[in-house]
């Protein structure tokens, strides 16, 4: 997930503590269990997509697709 602002955005930013709480809430309440596990494995535990796929016994494309959907859901919920 790229760390970019929306093109043309020049408004105020929320304090980091508020941003962190929003991200945590979305991860906890809006992602499916599978999305949450894969997102955390990839970004927090620094596992690669092949490592996650092997540990879960699924194809790499399944992990990639699930990760992409989780990132999109995060973006959608955090946009506003």
PDB file of C-alpha atoms in Angstrom:
ATOM      1  CA  UNK A   1       0.000   0.000   0.000  1.00  0.00           C
ATOM      2  CA  UNK A   2       1.558   3.238  -1.083  1.00  0.00           C
ATOM      3  CA  UNK A   3       1.837   6.027   1.441  1.00  0.00           C
ATOM      4  CA  UNK A   4       0.402   8.874  -0.617  1.00  0.00           C
ATOM      5  CA  UNK A   5      -2.062  11.650  -0.046  1.00  0.00           C
ATOM      6  CA  UNK A   6      -4.955  12.007  -2.400  1.00  0.00           C
ATOM      7  CA  UNK A   7      -3.925  14.025  -5.416  1.00  0.00           C
ATOM      8  CA  UNK A   8      -4.506  17.685  -4.792  1.00  0.00           C
ATOM      9  CA  UNK A   9      -5.190  17.246  -1.079  1.00  0.00           C
ATOM     10  CA  UNK A  10      -3.996  20.244   0.925  1.00  0.00           C
ATOM     11  CA  UNK A  11      -6.270  20.095   3.962  1.00  0.00           C
ATOM     12  CA  UNK A  12      -5.301  19.614   7.589  1.00  0.00           C
ATOM     13  CA  UNK A  13      -4.052  16.281   8.833  1.00  0.00           C
ATOM     14  CA  UNK A  14      -5.372  14.498  11.891  1.00  0.00           C
ATOM     15  CA  UNK A  15      -2.962  13.986  14.802  1.00  0.00           C
ATOM     16  CA  UNK A  16      -1.019  10.722  14.581  1.00  0.00           C
ATOM     17  CA  UNK A  17      -2.772   9.308  17.669  1.00  0.00           C
ATOM     18  CA  UNK A  18      -6.163   9.824  16.032  1.00  0.00           C
ATOM     19  CA  UNK A  19      -4.956   8.325  12.756  1.00  0.00           C
ATOM     20  CA  UNK A  20      -3.580   5.270  14.572  1.00  0.00           C
ATOM     21  CA  UNK A  21      -6.847   4.704  16.461  1.00  0.00           C
ATOM     22  CA  UNK A  22      -8.819   4.930  13.209  1.00  0.00           C
ATOM     23  CA  UNK A  23      -6.539   2.418  11.491  1.00  0.00           C
ATOM     24  CA  UNK A  24      -6.770   0.025  14.449  1.00  0.00           C
ATOM     25  CA  UNK A  25     -10.565   0.297  14.525  1.00  0.00           C
ATOM     26  CA  UNK A  26     -10.892  -0.414  10.808  1.00  0.00           C
ATOM     27  CA  UNK A  27      -8.535  -3.396  11.036  1.00  0.00           C
ATOM     28  CA  UNK A  28     -10.393  -4.769  14.051  1.00  0.00           C
ATOM     29  CA  UNK A  29     -13.969  -4.123  12.959  1.00  0.00           C
ATOM     30  CA  UNK A  30     -14.128  -3.920   9.167  1.00  0.00           C
ATOM     31  CA  UNK A  31     -11.682  -6.508   7.814  1.00  0.00           C
ATOM     32  CA  UNK A  32     -12.487 -10.195   7.643  1.00  0.00           C
ATOM     33  CA  UNK A  33     -10.430 -12.499   9.846  1.00  0.00           C
ATOM     34  CA  UNK A  34      -8.478 -13.735   6.808  1.00  0.00           C
ATOM     35  CA  UNK A  35      -7.798 -10.173   5.607  1.00  0.00           C
ATOM     36  CA  UNK A  36      -6.686  -9.132   9.089  1.00  0.00           C
ATOM     37  CA  UNK A  37      -4.322 -12.094   9.491  1.00  0.00           C
ATOM     38  CA  UNK A  38      -2.726 -11.623   6.077  1.00  0.00           C
ATOM     39  CA  UNK A  39      -2.410  -7.843   6.451  1.00  0.00           C
ATOM     40  CA  UNK A  40      -0.743  -8.198   9.856  1.00  0.00           C
ATOM     41  CA  UNK A  41       1.545 -11.006   8.661  1.00  0.00           C
ATOM     42  CA  UNK A  42       2.675  -8.896   5.718  1.00  0.00           C
ATOM     43  CA  UNK A  43       3.074  -5.483   7.349  1.00  0.00           C
ATOM     44  CA  UNK A  44       3.742  -6.254  11.018  1.00  0.00           C
ATOM     45  CA  UNK A  45       5.508  -9.608  10.904  1.00  0.00           C
ATOM     46  CA  UNK A  46       7.363  -8.730   7.657  1.00  0.00           C
ATOM     47  CA  UNK A  47       6.479 -12.010   5.983  1.00  0.00           C
ATOM     48  CA  UNK A  48       6.603 -12.211   2.207  1.00  0.00           C
ATOM     49  CA  UNK A  49       3.619 -13.236   0.116  1.00  0.00           C
ATOM     50  CA  UNK A  50       5.199 -16.647  -0.663  1.00  0.00           C
ATOM     51  CA  UNK A  51       5.874 -17.211   3.062  1.00  0.00           C
ATOM     52  CA  UNK A  52       2.283 -16.366   3.991  1.00  0.00           C
ATOM     53  CA  UNK A  53       0.947 -18.593   1.211  1.00  0.00           C
ATOM     54  CA  UNK A  54       3.096 -21.519   2.306  1.00  0.00           C
ATOM     55  CA  UNK A  55       2.160 -21.182   5.983  1.00  0.00           C
ATOM     56  CA  UNK A  56      -1.565 -21.025   5.124  1.00  0.00           C
ATOM     57  CA  UNK A  57      -1.428 -23.717   2.455  1.00  0.00           C
ATOM     58  CA  UNK A  58      -2.846 -21.494  -0.282  1.00  0.00           C
ATOM     59  CA  UNK A  59      -1.662 -20.104  -3.589  1.00  0.00           C
ATOM     60  CA  UNK A  60       0.396 -16.881  -3.700  1.00  0.00           C
ATOM     61  CA  UNK A  61      -2.270 -15.254  -5.844  1.00  0.00           C
ATOM     62  CA  UNK A  62      -4.859 -15.893  -3.107  1.00  0.00           C
ATOM     63  CA  UNK A  63      -2.679 -14.098  -0.561  1.00  0.00           C
ATOM     64  CA  UNK A  64      -1.978 -11.243  -2.965  1.00  0.00           C
ATOM     65  CA  UNK A  65      -5.665 -10.817  -3.798  1.00  0.00           C
ATOM     66  CA  UNK A  66      -6.701 -10.934  -0.124  1.00  0.00           C
ATOM     67  CA  UNK A  67      -4.012  -8.403   0.811  1.00  0.00           C
ATOM     68  CA  UNK A  68      -5.101  -6.084  -2.004  1.00  0.00           C
ATOM     69  CA  UNK A  69      -8.752  -6.263  -0.899  1.00  0.00           C
ATOM     70  CA  UNK A  70      -7.775  -5.496   2.712  1.00  0.00           C
ATOM     71  CA  UNK A  71      -5.713  -2.485   1.600  1.00  0.00           C
ATOM     72  CA  UNK A  72      -8.573  -1.198  -0.553  1.00  0.00           C
ATOM     73  CA  UNK A  73     -11.014  -1.558   2.326  1.00  0.00           C
ATOM     74  CA  UNK A  74      -8.624   0.359   4.604  1.00  0.00           C
ATOM     75  CA  UNK A  75      -8.319   3.137   2.051  1.00  0.00           C
ATOM     76  CA  UNK A  76     -12.087   3.339   1.612  1.00  0.00           C
ATOM     77  CA  UNK A  77     -12.841   3.523   5.346  1.00  0.00           C
ATOM     78  CA  UNK A  78     -10.012   5.943   6.132  1.00  0.00           C
ATOM     79  CA  UNK A  79     -10.667   8.287   3.247  1.00  0.00           C
ATOM     80  CA  UNK A  80     -13.356  10.240   5.077  1.00  0.00           C
TER      81      UNK A  80
END
